[in-house]
Amino acid sequence: MEILAFGVQSDEKPLIEKAFQGRHDIRCLDVFLTEDTAPIAAGHEVISSSVNATLDKRVLQILADGGTRMIAQRSTGFNNIDLRVAERLGLTVARVSYYSPYSVAEFAWTLAMAVNRRIVRASNRTRDFDFRLDGLMGRDLRGRTVGVLGTGKIGEAFARIAHGFGMRLLGWDARENPACRELGMQYVERERLFAEADLISLHVPLLPSTQHLIGAAALRMMKDDAILVNSSRGGLVDTEALVAELRAGRFTGVGLDVYEAEAGLFFLDKSLDTVTDDTLARLMTFPNVVVTSHQAYYTEDAVGQIVDTTLRNVQDYLAGRRNENVLVPAAPTDG
């Protein structure tokens, strides 16, 4: 059986091919799974998708009509998949429920430090042999307050690094993490976290209840000199509202590894294209904003774990087994 993997990055390809070698034939494509590319999957019972795939009603129908029966997504998030339609079509959908939380947590801190210490501006200057320090002053983080929205595995890893810096920890989550409590984290309401935190980092999933979690009202509650970091999902932040606050001269810095309209942009070379996303174009003009292309997870360790779990998901499906990563069919409920 040949398995078709969509949206495979060049660094990711050898890891996938090595993991599947001797087990299953796999063909890696650099194109993303969309309505236009879905017909390529015809005749493939199993396909693998990336986090930026479009798996809406139309795409799922094309896949099902072409003979696809299993979708193995290489990510934790699955907000891009219409699970109800997948179940109606009889498709099995699995994800990667766990990979190295340190990859994302460490990158979130990379963004925080980059905007705090003006690293991008400093690097650009020194490349032109401009060694002035004007405009490069940052702040010590020790003794300041960090607010962690979402204290699961990644949020906990982020908090441990903050604890190492000697920061005061505030947390918000539907469920408290005892490990974060042991670090000295105080769980508070969102409004208090927004008002008191010098640095805010987002580590919650994108759900209907968290869409634009950071909207105009939340942004207005934050300190004028706060730092905001999002390495989770772009839809957590109302980008237009954020741009409005940045235009007003607020915030020391903003680090974004995700963007709510990133589909069709991130992971692609658009350097020769005309930018049609006015909000993103405006965001890029602010000197205190750093935008990266959804790369927080992109370490050898994390991608290796993602590939290994994807292989296990495929093998379990072919053997008729169900594991903890299966999203569809839904797990049976008691009663």
CSV table of C-alpha atoms in Angstrom, one decimal:
chain,number,residue,atom,x,y,z
A,1,MET,CA,0.0,0.0,0.0
A,2,GLU,CA,1.2,3.5,-0.9
A,3,ILE,CA,0.5,6.3,1.6
A,4,LEU,CA,0.3,9.8,0.4
A,5,ALA,CA,1.7,12.6,2.6
A,6,PHE,CA,0.7,16.2,1.8
A,7,GLY,CA,2.5,19.4,2.9
A,8,VAL,CA,5.8,17.8,3.7
A,9,GLN,CA,8.7,20.2,4.3
A,10,SER,CA,12.1,19.5,2.9
A,11,ASP,CA,13.6,19.0,6.4
A,12,GLU,CA,10.7,16.7,7.3
A,13,LYS,CA,10.9,14.4,4.3
A,14,PRO,CA,13.9,12.3,5.2
A,15,LEU,CA,12.5,11.7,8.7
A,16,ILE,CA,9.2,10.5,7.3
A,17,GLU,CA,10.9,8.3,4.7
A,18,LYS,CA,13.2,6.7,7.2
A,19,ALA,CA,10.4,6.0,9.7
A,20,PHE,CA,8.2,4.3,7.1
A,21,GLN,CA,11.0,2.5,5.3
A,22,GLY,CA,10.4,-1.3,5.3
A,23,ARG,CA,6.9,-0.8,6.7
A,24,HIS,CA,4.9,1.0,4.1
A,25,ASP,CA,5.5,2.8,0.8
A,26,ILE,CA,5.1,6.5,1.3
A,27,ARG,CA,5.1,9.4,-1.3
A,28,CYS,CA,5.8,12.8,0.1
A,29,LEU,CA,4.3,15.9,-1.6
A,30,ASP,CA,5.2,19.5,-0.9
A,31,VAL,CA,1.8,20.7,-1.9
A,32,PHE,CA,-0.8,21.3,0.8
A,33,LEU,CA,-4.1,19.4,0.9
A,34,THR,CA,-6.8,21.7,-0.5
A,35,GLU,CA,-9.8,21.3,-2.7
A,36,ASP,CA,-7.5,21.7,-5.7
A,37,THR,CA,-5.0,19.1,-4.6
A,38,ALA,CA,-7.4,16.5,-3.0
A,39,PRO,CA,-8.0,14.6,-6.3
A,40,ILE,CA,-4.3,13.6,-6.2
A,41,ALA,CA,-5.2,11.3,-3.3
A,42,ALA,CA,-7.6,9.2,-5.5
A,43,GLY,CA,-6.8,5.5,-5.0
A,44,HIS,CA,-5.0,6.0,-1.7
A,45,GLU,CA,-6.7,4.4,1.3
A,46,VAL,CA,-4.5,6.3,3.8
A,47,ILE,CA,-3.3,9.9,3.5
A,48,SER,CA,-1.4,12.2,5.9
A,49,SER,CA,-2.1,15.9,6.2
A,50,SER,CA,-0.2,18.8,7.7
A,51,VAL,CA,-1.5,21.4,10.1
A,52,ASN,CA,-2.3,23.9,7.3
A,53,ALA,CA,-4.4,21.5,5.3
A,54,THR,CA,-8.0,22.4,4.5
A,55,LEU,CA,-10.2,19.5,5.4
A,56,ASP,CA,-13.6,21.0,5.1
A,57,LYS,CA,-16.8,19.3,3.8
A,58,ARG,CA,-15.8,19.6,0.1
A,59,VAL,CA,-12.3,18.3,0.6
A,60,LEU,CA,-13.4,15.4,2.8
A,61,GLN,CA,-16.0,14.4,0.2
A,62,ILE,CA,-13.4,14.4,-2.6
A,63,LEU,CA,-11.1,12.2,-0.5
A,64,ALA,CA,-13.9,9.8,0.4
A,65,ASP,CA,-15.1,9.6,-3.2
A,66,GLY,CA,-11.5,8.8,-4.3
A,67,GLY,CA,-11.3,5.8,-1.9
A,68,THR,CA,-9.5,7.4,1.1
A,69,ARG,CA,-10.6,5.9,4.4
A,70,MET,CA,-8.0,7.2,6.9
A,71,ILE,CA,-6.5,10.6,7.5
A,72,ALA,CA,-3.4,10.8,9.7
A,73,GLN,CA,-2.8,14.5,10.6
A,74,ARG,CA,0.8,15.4,11.6
A,75,SER,CA,-0.2,17.9,14.3
A,76,THR,CA,-1.8,18.2,17.7
A,77,GLY,CA,-4.4,20.8,16.5
A,78,PHE,CA,-7.3,19.7,14.4
A,79,ASN,CA,-9.4,22.8,14.1
A,80,ASN,CA,-8.9,22.5,10.3
A,81,ILE,CA,-10.9,19.3,10.1
A,82,ASP,CA,-14.7,19.0,10.0
A,83,LEU,CA,-14.9,16.0,12.2
A,84,ARG,CA,-18.7,15.7,11.9
A,85,VAL,CA,-18.5,15.4,8.2
A,86,ALA,CA,-15.5,13.0,8.4
A,87,GLU,CA,-17.6,10.7,10.7
A,88,ARG,CA,-20.6,10.9,8.4
A,89,LEU,CA,-18.4,9.8,5.5
A,90,GLY,CA,-17.0,6.9,7.5
A,91,LEU,CA,-13.4,8.3,7.6
A,92,THR,CA,-11.0,7.5,10.4
A,93,VAL,CA,-9.1,10.6,11.5
A,94,ALA,CA,-6.1,10.6,13.9
A,95,ARG,CA,-3.8,13.3,15.1
A,96,VAL,CA,-0.6,13.5,17.2
A,97,SER,CA,-1.8,14.2,20.7
A,98,TYR,CA,1.7,14.6,22.1
A,99,TYR,CA,5.1,15.7,21.1
A,100,SER,CA,8.0,17.6,22.7
A,101,PRO,CA,6.4,20.5,24.6
A,102,TYR,CA,9.8,22.1,25.0
A,103,SER,CA,10.1,22.8,21.3
A,104,VAL,CA,7.1,25.2,21.4
A,105,ALA,CA,7.8,26.6,24.9
A,106,GLU,CA,11.5,27.3,24.1
A,107,PHE,CA,10.5,29.0,20.8
A,108,ALA,CA,7.9,31.2,22.7
A,109,TRP,CA,10.7,32.3,24.9
A,110,THR,CA,12.8,33.0,21.8
A,111,LEU,CA,10.2,35.4,20.6
A,112,ALA,CA,9.8,37.0,23.9
A,113,MET,CA,13.5,37.6,24.3
A,114,ALA,CA,13.8,38.8,20.7
A,115,VAL,CA,11.2,41.5,21.1
A,116,ASN,CA,12.3,42.5,24.6
A,117,ARG,CA,16.0,42.9,23.6
A,118,ARG,CA,15.3,44.2,20.1
A,119,ILE,CA,17.4,41.4,18.5
A,120,VAL,CA,16.0,41.7,15.0
A,121,ARG,CA,16.6,45.4,14.9
A,122,ALA,CA,20.1,45.0,16.4
A,123,SER,CA,21.0,42.3,13.9
A,124,ASN,CA,19.8,44.3,10.9
A,125,ARG,CA,21.9,47.3,12.1
A,126,THR,CA,25.1,45.4,12.7
A,127,ARG,CA,24.9,43.9,9.2
A,128,ASP,CA,25.2,47.5,8.0
A,129,PHE,CA,28.0,48.1,10.4
A,130,ASP,CA,25.8,50.3,12.5
A,131,PHE,CA,26.8,49.6,16.1
A,132,ARG,CA,24.7,52.2,17.9
A,133,LEU,CA,22.6,51.2,20.9
A,134,ASP,CA,19.9,53.8,20.4
A,135,GLY,CA,16.4,52.2,20.6
A,136,LEU,CA,17.7,48.8,21.7
A,137,MET,CA,17.1,49.1,25.5
A,138,GLY,CA,15.3,46.1,26.9
A,139,ARG,CA,14.2,45.1,30.4
A,140,ASP,CA,15.3,42.5,33.0
A,141,LEU,CA,12.7,39.8,33.3
A,142,ARG,CA,13.7,38.8,36.9
A,143,GLY,CA,11.1,40.0,39.3
A,144,ARG,CA,8.5,40.8,36.6
A,145,THR,CA,5.2,39.1,36.1
A,146,VAL,CA,4.4,36.5,33.4
A,147,GLY,CA,0.9,35.5,32.5
A,148,VAL,CA,0.5,32.0,31.1
A,149,LEU,CA,-2.9,31.4,29.3
A,150,GLY,CA,-3.2,27.6,29.1
A,151,THR,CA,-1.1,25.5,31.5
A,152,GLY,CA,-1.0,22.1,29.9
A,153,LYS,CA,2.3,20.5,28.9
A,154,ILE,CA,3.5,23.4,26.8
A,155,GLY,CA,2.3,26.0,29.2
A,156,GLU,CA,4.0,24.2,32.1
A,157,ALA,CA,7.3,24.0,30.1
A,158,PHE,CA,7.0,27.7,29.5
A,159,ALA,CA,6.3,28.4,33.1
A,160,ARG,CA,9.3,26.4,34.2
A,161,ILE,CA,11.6,28.6,32.1
A,162,ALA,CA,9.9,31.7,33.5
A,163,HIS,CA,10.5,30.3,37.0
A,164,GLY,CA,14.2,30.0,36.1
A,165,PHE,CA,14.2,33.6,35.2
A,166,GLY,CA,12.9,34.4,38.6
A,167,MET,CA,9.5,35.7,37.5
A,168,ARG,CA,6.2,35.9,39.3
A,169,LEU,CA,3.8,33.4,37.7
A,170,LEU,CA,0.1,34.0,37.0
A,171,GLY,CA,-1.9,31.3,35.2
A,172,TRP,CA,-5.3,30.9,33.7
A,173,ASP,CA,-6.8,27.6,32.6
A,174,ALA,CA,-10.1,25.6,33.0
A,175,ARG,CA,-8.1,23.1,35.0
A,176,GLU,CA,-5.2,23.9,37.3
A,177,ASN,CA,-1.9,22.1,36.8
A,178,PRO,CA,-0.4,20.9,40.2
A,179,ALA,CA,3.1,21.1,38.7
A,180,CYS,CA,2.6,24.8,37.9
A,181,ARG,CA,1.2,25.3,41.5
A,182,GLU,CA,4.5,23.8,42.8
A,183,LEU,CA,6.4,26.4,40.8
A,184,GLY,CA,4.5,29.1,42.7
A,185,MET,CA,2.0,29.9,40.0
A,186,GLN,CA,-1.1,31.7,41.1
A,187,TYR,CA,-4.3,31.0,39.1
A,188,VAL,CA,-6.4,34.1,38.5
A,189,GLU,CA,-9.2,35.4,36.4
A,190,ARG,CA,-8.2,36.4,32.8
A,191,GLU,CA,-8.9,40.1,33.6
A,192,ARG,CA,-6.4,40.2,36.4
A,193,LEU,CA,-3.8,38.3,34.4
A,194,PHE,CA,-4.2,40.8,31.5
A,195,ALA,CA,-3.9,43.8,33.9
A,196,GLU,CA,-0.9,42.6,35.9
A,197,ALA,CA,1.3,40.6,33.5
A,198,ASP,CA,4.4,42.2,31.9
A,199,LEU,CA,4.6,39.2,29.5
A,200,ILE,CA,1.7,37.2,28.3
A,201,SER,CA,2.1,33.9,26.4
A,202,LEU,CA,-0.7,31.9,24.8
A,203,HIS,CA,-0.8,28.1,25.1
A,204,VAL,CA,-4.5,27.2,24.7
A,205,PRO,CA,-6.2,25.3,21.8
A,206,LEU,CA,-8.3,27.1,19.2
A,207,LEU,CA,-12.0,26.3,20.0
A,208,PRO,CA,-15.2,28.3,19.5
A,209,SER,CA,-14.8,29.4,23.1
A,210,THR,CA,-11.2,30.6,22.6
A,211,GLN,CA,-11.6,32.3,19.2
A,212,HIS,CA,-10.3,35.8,19.6
A,213,LEU,CA,-9.5,35.2,23.2
A,214,ILE,CA,-7.3,38.2,22.8
A,215,GLY,CA,-9.7,40.7,21.4
A,216,ALA,CA,-10.1,44.4,21.7
A,217,ALA,CA,-11.3,44.3,25.3
A,218,ALA,CA,-8.5,42.1,26.4
A,219,LEU,CA,-5.8,44.1,24.7
A,220,ARG,CA,-7.1,47.3,26.3
A,221,MET,CA,-6.7,45.6,29.8
A,222,MET,CA,-3.0,45.0,29.2
A,223,LYS,CA,-0.2,47.2,30.3
A,224,ASP,CA,1.0,49.7,27.7
A,225,ASP,CA,4.5,48.2,27.9
A,226,ALA,CA,3.4,44.5,28.0
A,227,ILE,CA,4.9,41.8,25.7
A,228,LEU,CA,2.5,39.5,24.0
A,229,VAL,CA,3.5,36.1,22.5
A,230,ASN,CA,1.4,33.7,20.6
A,231,SER,CA,2.9,30.3,19.5
A,232,SER,CA,-0.4,28.4,19.7
A,233,ARG,CA,-3.0,29.2,17.1
A,234,GLY,CA,-3.5,32.4,15.1
A,235,GLY,CA,-7.3,32.6,15.7
A,236,LEU,CA,-6.7,33.2,19.4
A,237,VAL,CA,-5.8,36.8,18.6
A,238,ASP,CA,-8.0,39.4,16.9
A,239,THR,CA,-5.3,40.7,14.6
A,240,GLU,CA,-7.1,43.8,13.4
A,241,ALA,CA,-7.7,44.8,17.1
A,242,LEU,CA,-4.0,44.1,17.8
A,243,VAL,CA,-2.9,46.3,14.8
A,244,ALA,CA,-5.2,49.1,16.2
A,245,GLU,CA,-3.4,49.0,19.6
A,246,LEU,CA,0.0,48.9,18.0
A,247,ARG,CA,-0.8,51.9,15.9
A,248,ALA,CA,-1.7,53.7,19.1
A,249,GLY,CA,1.9,53.1,20.3
A,250,ARG,CA,1.1,50.4,22.8
A,251,PHE,CA,3.2,47.3,23.8
A,252,THR,CA,6.9,46.8,24.2
A,253,GLY,CA,6.7,44.0,21.7
A,254,VAL,CA,4.6,41.3,20.1
A,255,GLY,CA,5.9,37.9,19.0
A,256,LEU,CA,3.7,35.9,16.7
A,257,ASP,CA,4.5,32.4,15.3
A,258,VAL,CA,0.9,32.0,14.1
A,259,TYR,CA,-1.6,34.2,12.3
A,260,GLU,CA,-5.3,33.7,12.0
A,261,ALA,CA,-5.3,33.9,8.2
A,262,GLU,CA,-2.0,32.0,7.7
A,263,ALA,CA,-3.5,29.3,5.5
A,264,GLY,CA,-2.2,29.7,1.9
A,265,LEU,CA,0.6,31.9,3.2
A,266,PHE,CA,2.7,30.2,5.9
A,267,PHE,CA,5.1,27.4,4.7
A,268,LEU,CA,5.1,29.0,1.2
A,269,ASP,CA,7.4,31.4,-0.6
A,270,LYS,CA,5.4,34.5,-1.3
A,271,SER,CA,8.4,36.8,-1.7
A,272,LEU,CA,7.7,37.6,-5.4
A,273,ASP,CA,3.9,37.9,-4.9
A,274,THR,CA,1.9,41.0,-4.2
A,275,VAL,CA,0.7,41.0,-0.6
A,276,THR,CA,-3.1,41.1,-0.6
A,277,ASP,CA,-3.5,40.7,3.1
A,278,ASP,CA,-3.6,44.3,4.3
A,279,THR,CA,-3.8,43.3,8.0
A,280,LEU,CA,-0.7,41.1,7.8
A,281,ALA,CA,1.2,43.7,5.7
A,282,ARG,CA,0.4,46.4,8.3
A,283,LEU,CA,1.4,44.1,11.1
A,284,MET,CA,4.8,43.6,9.5
A,285,THR,CA,5.6,47.3,9.5
A,286,PHE,CA,5.8,47.7,13.2
A,287,PRO,CA,9.4,47.6,14.5
A,288,ASN,CA,8.3,46.0,17.8
A,289,VAL,CA,6.6,43.0,16.1
A,290,VAL,CA,8.3,39.8,15.1
A,291,VAL,CA,6.4,37.3,12.9
A,292,THR,CA,7.6,33.8,12.2
A,293,SER,CA,6.0,31.2,10.0
A,294,HIS,CA,4.5,28.6,12.4
A,295,GLN,CA,7.9,27.1,13.2
A,296,ALA,CA,7.7,26.7,17.0
A,297,TYR,CA,7.3,22.9,16.8
A,298,TYR,CA,10.0,22.6,14.2
A,299,THR,CA,12.8,20.8,16.0
A,300,GLU,CA,14.4,17.4,15.1
A,301,ASP,CA,13.0,16.1,18.4
A,302,ALA,CA,9.5,17.2,18.0
A,303,VAL,CA,9.2,16.4,14.3
A,304,GLY,CA,10.7,13.0,14.9
A,305,GLN,CA,8.1,12.3,17.6
A,306,ILE,CA,5.3,13.5,15.2
A,307,VAL,CA,6.5,11.2,12.5
A,308,ASP,CA,6.8,8.2,14.8
A,309,THR,CA,3.3,8.8,16.2
A,310,THR,CA,1.8,9.2,12.7
A,311,LEU,CA,3.4,5.9,11.7
A,312,ARG,CA,1.8,4.2,14.8
A,313,ASN,CA,-1.6,5.8,13.9
A,314,VAL,CA,-1.4,4.3,10.4
A,315,GLN,CA,-0.3,0.9,11.6
A,316,ASP,CA,-3.0,0.7,14.3
A,317,TYR,CA,-5.6,1.7,11.7
A,318,LEU,CA,-4.4,-1.0,9.3
A,319,ALA,CA,-4.5,-3.6,12.1
A,320,GLY,CA,-8.0,-2.6,13.2
A,321,ARG,CA,-6.8,-1.1,16.4
A,322,ARG,CA,-7.9,2.1,18.0
A,323,ASN,CA,-5.5,4.3,20.0
A,324,GLU,CA,-5.7,7.5,22.0
A,325,ASN,CA,-4.9,9.7,18.9
A,326,VAL,CA,-8.1,8.8,17.0
A,327,LEU,CA,-10.6,11.7,16.7
A,328,VAL,CA,-13.0,9.9,14.4
A,329,PRO,CA,-14.9,7.7,14.9
A,330,ALA,CA,-15.7,9.3,18.2
A,331,ALA,CA,-15.0,7.3,21.3
A,332,PRO,CA,-18.2,5.6,22.7
A,333,THR,CA,-19.8,7.2,25.7
A,334,ASP,CA,-21.1,5.4,28.7
A,335,GLY,CA,-24.8,4.7,28.8
